[in-house]
Tab-separated table of C-alpha atoms in Angstrom:
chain	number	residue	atom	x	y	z
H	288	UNK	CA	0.000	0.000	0.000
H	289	UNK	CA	2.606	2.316	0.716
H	290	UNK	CA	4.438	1.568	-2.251
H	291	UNK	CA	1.210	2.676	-4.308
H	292	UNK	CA	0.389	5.976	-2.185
H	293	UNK	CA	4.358	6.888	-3.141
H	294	UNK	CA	3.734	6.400	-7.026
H	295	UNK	CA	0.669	7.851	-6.994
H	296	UNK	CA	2.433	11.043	-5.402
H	297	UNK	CA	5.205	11.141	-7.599
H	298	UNK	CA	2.504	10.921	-10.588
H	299	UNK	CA	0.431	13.351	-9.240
H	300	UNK	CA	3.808	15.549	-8.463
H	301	UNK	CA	4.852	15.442	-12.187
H	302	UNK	CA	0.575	15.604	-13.769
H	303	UNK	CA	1.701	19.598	-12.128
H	304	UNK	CA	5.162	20.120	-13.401
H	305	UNK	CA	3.586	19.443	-16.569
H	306	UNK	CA	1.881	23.019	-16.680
H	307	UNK	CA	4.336	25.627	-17.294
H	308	UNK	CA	5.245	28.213	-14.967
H	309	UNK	CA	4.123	31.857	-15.125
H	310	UNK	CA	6.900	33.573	-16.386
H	311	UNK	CA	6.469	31.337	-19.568
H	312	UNK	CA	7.041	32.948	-23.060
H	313	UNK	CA	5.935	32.779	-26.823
H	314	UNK	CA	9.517	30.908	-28.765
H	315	UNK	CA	10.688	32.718	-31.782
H	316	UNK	CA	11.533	31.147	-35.276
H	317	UNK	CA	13.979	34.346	-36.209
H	318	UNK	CA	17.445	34.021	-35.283
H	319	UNK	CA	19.953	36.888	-36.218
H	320	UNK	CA	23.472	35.970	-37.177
H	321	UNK	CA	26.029	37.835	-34.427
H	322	UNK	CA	23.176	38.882	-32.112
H	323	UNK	CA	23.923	39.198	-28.027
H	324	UNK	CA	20.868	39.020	-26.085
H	325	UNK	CA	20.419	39.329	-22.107
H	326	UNK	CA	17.037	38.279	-21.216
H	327	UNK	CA	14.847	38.507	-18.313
H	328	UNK	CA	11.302	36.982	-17.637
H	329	UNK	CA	8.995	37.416	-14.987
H	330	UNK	CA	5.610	35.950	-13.942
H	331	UNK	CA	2.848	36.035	-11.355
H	332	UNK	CA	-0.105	33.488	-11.488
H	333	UNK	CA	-2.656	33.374	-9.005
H	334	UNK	CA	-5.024	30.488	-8.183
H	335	UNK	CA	-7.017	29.591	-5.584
H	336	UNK	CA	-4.741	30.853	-2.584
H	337	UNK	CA	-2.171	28.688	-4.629
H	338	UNK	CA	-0.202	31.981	-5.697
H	339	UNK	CA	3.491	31.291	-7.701
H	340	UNK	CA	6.212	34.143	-9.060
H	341	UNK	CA	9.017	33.066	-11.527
H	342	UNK	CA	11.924	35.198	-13.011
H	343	UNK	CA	14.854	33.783	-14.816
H	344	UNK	CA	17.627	35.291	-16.611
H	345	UNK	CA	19.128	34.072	-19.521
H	346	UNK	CA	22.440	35.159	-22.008
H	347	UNK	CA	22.560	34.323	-25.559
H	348	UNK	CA	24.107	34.721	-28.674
H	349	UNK	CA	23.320	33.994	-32.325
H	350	UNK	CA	26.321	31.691	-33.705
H	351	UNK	CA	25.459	31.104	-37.267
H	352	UNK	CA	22.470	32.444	-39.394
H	353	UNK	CA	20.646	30.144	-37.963
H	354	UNK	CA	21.561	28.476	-34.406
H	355	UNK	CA	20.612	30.916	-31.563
H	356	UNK	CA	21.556	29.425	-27.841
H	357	UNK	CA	20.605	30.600	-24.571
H	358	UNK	CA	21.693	29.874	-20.910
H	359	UNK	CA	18.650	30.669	-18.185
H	360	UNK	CA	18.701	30.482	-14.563
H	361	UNK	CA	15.538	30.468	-13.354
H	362	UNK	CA	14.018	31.242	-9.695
H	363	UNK	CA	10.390	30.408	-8.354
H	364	UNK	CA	8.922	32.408	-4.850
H	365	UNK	CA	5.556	30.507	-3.331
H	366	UNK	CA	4.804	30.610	0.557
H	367	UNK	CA	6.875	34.062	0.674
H	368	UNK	CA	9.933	31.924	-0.061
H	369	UNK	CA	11.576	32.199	-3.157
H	370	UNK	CA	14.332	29.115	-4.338
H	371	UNK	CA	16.352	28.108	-7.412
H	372	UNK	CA	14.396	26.597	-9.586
H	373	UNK	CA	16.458	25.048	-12.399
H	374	UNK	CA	19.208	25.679	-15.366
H	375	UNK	CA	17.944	25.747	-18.870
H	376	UNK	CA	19.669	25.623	-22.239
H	377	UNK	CA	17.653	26.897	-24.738
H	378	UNK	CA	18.287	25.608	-28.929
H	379	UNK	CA	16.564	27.669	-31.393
H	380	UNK	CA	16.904	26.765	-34.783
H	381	UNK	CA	15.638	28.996	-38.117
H	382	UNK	CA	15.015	26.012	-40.809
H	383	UNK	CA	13.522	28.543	-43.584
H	384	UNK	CA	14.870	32.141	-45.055
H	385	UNK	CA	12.701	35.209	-43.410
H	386	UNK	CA	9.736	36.096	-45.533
H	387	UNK	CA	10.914	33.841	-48.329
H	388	UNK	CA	7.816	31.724	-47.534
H	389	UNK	CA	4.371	31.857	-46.727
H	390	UNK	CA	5.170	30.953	-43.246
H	391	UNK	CA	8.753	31.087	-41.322
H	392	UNK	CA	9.378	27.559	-39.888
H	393	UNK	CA	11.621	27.264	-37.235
H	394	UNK	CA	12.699	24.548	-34.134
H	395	UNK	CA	13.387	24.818	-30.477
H	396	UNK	CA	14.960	22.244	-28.417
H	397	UNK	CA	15.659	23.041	-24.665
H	398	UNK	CA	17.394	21.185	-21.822
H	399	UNK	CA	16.746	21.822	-18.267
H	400	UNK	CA	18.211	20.531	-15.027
H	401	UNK	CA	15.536	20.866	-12.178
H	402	UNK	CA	17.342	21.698	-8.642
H	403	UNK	CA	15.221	18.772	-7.591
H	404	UNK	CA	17.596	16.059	-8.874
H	405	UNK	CA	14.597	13.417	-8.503
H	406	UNK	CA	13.064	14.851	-11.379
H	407	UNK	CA	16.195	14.132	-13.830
H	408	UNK	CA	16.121	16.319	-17.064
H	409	UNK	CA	13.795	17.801	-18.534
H	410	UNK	CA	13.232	18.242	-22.767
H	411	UNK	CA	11.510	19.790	-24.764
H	412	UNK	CA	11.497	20.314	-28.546
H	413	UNK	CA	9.049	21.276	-31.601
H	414	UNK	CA	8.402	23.271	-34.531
H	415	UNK	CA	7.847	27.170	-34.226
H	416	UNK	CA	5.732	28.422	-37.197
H	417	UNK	CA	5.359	32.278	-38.009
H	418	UNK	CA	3.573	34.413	-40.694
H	419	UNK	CA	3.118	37.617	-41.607
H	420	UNK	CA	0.664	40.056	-43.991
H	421	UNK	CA	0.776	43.608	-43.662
H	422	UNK	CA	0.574	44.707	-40.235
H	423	UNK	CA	-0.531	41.657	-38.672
H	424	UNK	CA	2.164	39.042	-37.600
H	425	UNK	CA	0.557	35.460	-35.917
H	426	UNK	CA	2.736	32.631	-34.281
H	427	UNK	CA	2.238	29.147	-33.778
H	428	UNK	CA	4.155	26.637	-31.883
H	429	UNK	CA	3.681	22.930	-31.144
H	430	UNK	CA	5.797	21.796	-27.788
H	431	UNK	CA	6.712	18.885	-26.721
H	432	UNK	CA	7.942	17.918	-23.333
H	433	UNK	CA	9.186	14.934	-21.294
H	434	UNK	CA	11.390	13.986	-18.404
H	435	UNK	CA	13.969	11.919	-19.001
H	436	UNK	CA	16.507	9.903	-16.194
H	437	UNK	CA	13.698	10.985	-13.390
H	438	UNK	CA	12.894	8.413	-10.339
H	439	UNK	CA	9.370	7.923	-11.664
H	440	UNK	CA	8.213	7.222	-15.575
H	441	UNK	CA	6.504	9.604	-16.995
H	442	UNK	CA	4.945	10.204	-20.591
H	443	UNK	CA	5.950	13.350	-23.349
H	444	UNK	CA	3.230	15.838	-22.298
H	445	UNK	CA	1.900	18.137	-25.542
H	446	UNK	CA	1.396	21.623	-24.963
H	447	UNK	CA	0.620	25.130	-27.437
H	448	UNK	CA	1.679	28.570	-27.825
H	449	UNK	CA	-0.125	31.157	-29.520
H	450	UNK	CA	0.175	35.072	-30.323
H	451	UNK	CA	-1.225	37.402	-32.736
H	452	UNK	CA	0.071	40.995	-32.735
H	453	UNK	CA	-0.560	44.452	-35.013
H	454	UNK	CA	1.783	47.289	-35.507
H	455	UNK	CA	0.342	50.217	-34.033
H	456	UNK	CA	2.511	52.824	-34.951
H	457	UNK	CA	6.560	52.254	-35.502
H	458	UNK	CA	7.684	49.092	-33.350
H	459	UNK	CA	4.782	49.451	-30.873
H	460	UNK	CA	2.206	46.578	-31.238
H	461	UNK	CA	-1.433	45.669	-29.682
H	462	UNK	CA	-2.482	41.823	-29.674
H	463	UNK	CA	-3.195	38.298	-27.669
H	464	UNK	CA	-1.330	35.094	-26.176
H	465	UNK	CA	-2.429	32.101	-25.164
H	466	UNK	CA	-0.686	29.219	-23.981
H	467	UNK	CA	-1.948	25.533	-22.776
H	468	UNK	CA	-1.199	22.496	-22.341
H	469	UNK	CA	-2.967	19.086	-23.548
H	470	UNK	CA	-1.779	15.975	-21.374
H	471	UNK	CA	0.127	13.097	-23.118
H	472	UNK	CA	1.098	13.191	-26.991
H	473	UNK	CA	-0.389	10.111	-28.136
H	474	UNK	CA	-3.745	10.556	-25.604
H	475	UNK	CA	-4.761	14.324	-24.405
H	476	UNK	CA	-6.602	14.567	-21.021
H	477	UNK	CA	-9.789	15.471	-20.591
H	478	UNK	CA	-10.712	19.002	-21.309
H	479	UNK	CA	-11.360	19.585	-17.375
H	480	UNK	CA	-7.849	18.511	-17.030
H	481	UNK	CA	-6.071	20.522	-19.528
H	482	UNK	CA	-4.946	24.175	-19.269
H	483	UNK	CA	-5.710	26.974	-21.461
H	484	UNK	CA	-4.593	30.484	-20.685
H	485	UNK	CA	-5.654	33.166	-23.085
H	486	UNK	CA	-5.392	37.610	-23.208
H	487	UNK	CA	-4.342	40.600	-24.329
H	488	UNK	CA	-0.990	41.700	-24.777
H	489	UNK	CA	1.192	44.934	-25.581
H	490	UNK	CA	4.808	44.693	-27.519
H	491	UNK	CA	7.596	47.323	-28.087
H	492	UNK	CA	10.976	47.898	-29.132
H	493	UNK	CA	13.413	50.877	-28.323
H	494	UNK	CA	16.788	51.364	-30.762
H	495	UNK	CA	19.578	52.607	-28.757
H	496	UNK	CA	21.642	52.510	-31.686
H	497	UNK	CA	24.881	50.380	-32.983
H	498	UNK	CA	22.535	47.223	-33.439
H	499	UNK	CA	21.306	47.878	-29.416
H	500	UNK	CA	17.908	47.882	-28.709
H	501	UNK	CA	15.360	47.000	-25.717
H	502	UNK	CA	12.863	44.823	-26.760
H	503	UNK	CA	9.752	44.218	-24.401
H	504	UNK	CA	5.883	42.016	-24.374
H	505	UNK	CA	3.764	42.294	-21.783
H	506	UNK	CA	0.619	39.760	-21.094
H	507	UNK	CA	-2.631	39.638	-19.122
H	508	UNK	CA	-3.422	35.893	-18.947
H	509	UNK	CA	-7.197	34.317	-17.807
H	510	UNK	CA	-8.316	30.987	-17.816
H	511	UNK	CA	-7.822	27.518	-15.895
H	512	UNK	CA	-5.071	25.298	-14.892
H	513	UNK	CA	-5.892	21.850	-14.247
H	514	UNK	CA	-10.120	23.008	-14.094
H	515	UNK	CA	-8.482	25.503	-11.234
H	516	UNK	CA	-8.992	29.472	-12.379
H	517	UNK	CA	-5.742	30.783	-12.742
H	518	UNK	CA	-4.424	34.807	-13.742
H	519	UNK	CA	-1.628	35.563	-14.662
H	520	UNK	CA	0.476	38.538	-15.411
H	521	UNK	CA	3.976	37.604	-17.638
H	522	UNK	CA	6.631	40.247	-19.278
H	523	UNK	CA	9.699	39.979	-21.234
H	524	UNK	CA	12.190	42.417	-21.714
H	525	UNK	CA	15.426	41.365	-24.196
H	526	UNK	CA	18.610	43.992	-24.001
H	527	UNK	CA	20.095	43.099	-27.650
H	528	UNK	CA	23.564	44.233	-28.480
């Protein structure tokens, strides 16, 4: 009996990592040749009484026209504690020339090493898809994700990203995210089980000159994590040089 009480907490512990976190972010297919990149994220999501923050911080640099790589460290507060959370390496890969198609394809593979060593590594990978037409610029990602040398087995969890954003005026942009996730790849969950997250969203950029710039995204997110109402408030700010 105790034996199945123990698997049936490590299951349920790892049916919750499979949501992401709130300072999670819509992936990119672009990747510029040369580019430097310091990059900070923040989130707060609030649930029930079940409140969570995240930030991480992450360098990167573009090494060819198309391989950009990132190193995050990433923090989590909950309880009025906040604790390392994990190291990420973050892959993104431009498989298509910009504009040369109807839509930009792109891939993403990331590696992350929880703090809590029980939970092995984490990976996740899929395509990033991106079009534009006129002012209007939509995104589309399919995610994978899966933990791999972890003390309990555990299936590749499917999960979305979505964002459609119009120029304004110059680089400043109106428009909507949404992220979710589905359950396993090759059987979703039930739709009370899944999480959507949906809302409005601002973007900017501000040229500093000599290739510098500040770019930032800001999101109000509503909806339901795991049939639990959940807000959440993300930004992004990039320092490119």
């Amino acid at each position: 009996m105790k034996k199945i009480l123990f698997a049936s907490a490590l299951a349920t512990l790892f049916s919750q990592a499979a949501f992401a976190g709130p300072a999670e972010y819509i992936y990119m297919p672009k990747v510029e040749y040369g580019e430097r990149e310091i990059d900070f994220k923040y989130g707060s999501r609030k649930s029930s009484g079940n409140d969570l923050s995240a930030v991480s911080l992450g360098l990167g640099y573009g090494f060819t026209e198309y391989w950009f790589s990132e190193i995050y460290v990433k923090y989590n507060r909950a309880d009025g504690t906040t604790s390392f959370d994990a190291w990420e390496w973050e892959n993104k890969f431009q498989l298509t020339e910009t504009g040369k198609y109807p839509v930009d394809l792109g891939f993403l593979l990331e590696i992350e090493r929880p703090q809590d060593r029980t939970e092995g590594y984490e990976v996740k990978f899929g395509p990033l898809l991106q079009t534009e037409f006129g002012k209007t610029q939509l995104n589309a990602n399919l995610l994978f994700k899966r933990y791999y040398r972890s003390e309990t087995a555990n299936v590749m969890q499917t999960s979305y990203q979505l964002q459609a954003k119009y120029r304004v005026k110059g680089d400043f942009a109106i428009g909507a995210q949404g992220f979710g996730e589905l359950g396993n790849y090759d059987n979703w969950s039930p739709y009370s089980q899944q999480s959507h997250r949906f809302g409005p969203a601002i973007f900017g950029k501000f040229s500093l000159g000599n290739r510098q710039a500040i770019k930032y995204n800001l999101a109000y997110l509503v909806g339901q994590t795991n049939n639990i109402d959940s807000q959440t408030l993300r930004t992004q700010i990039e320092y490119e040089f």
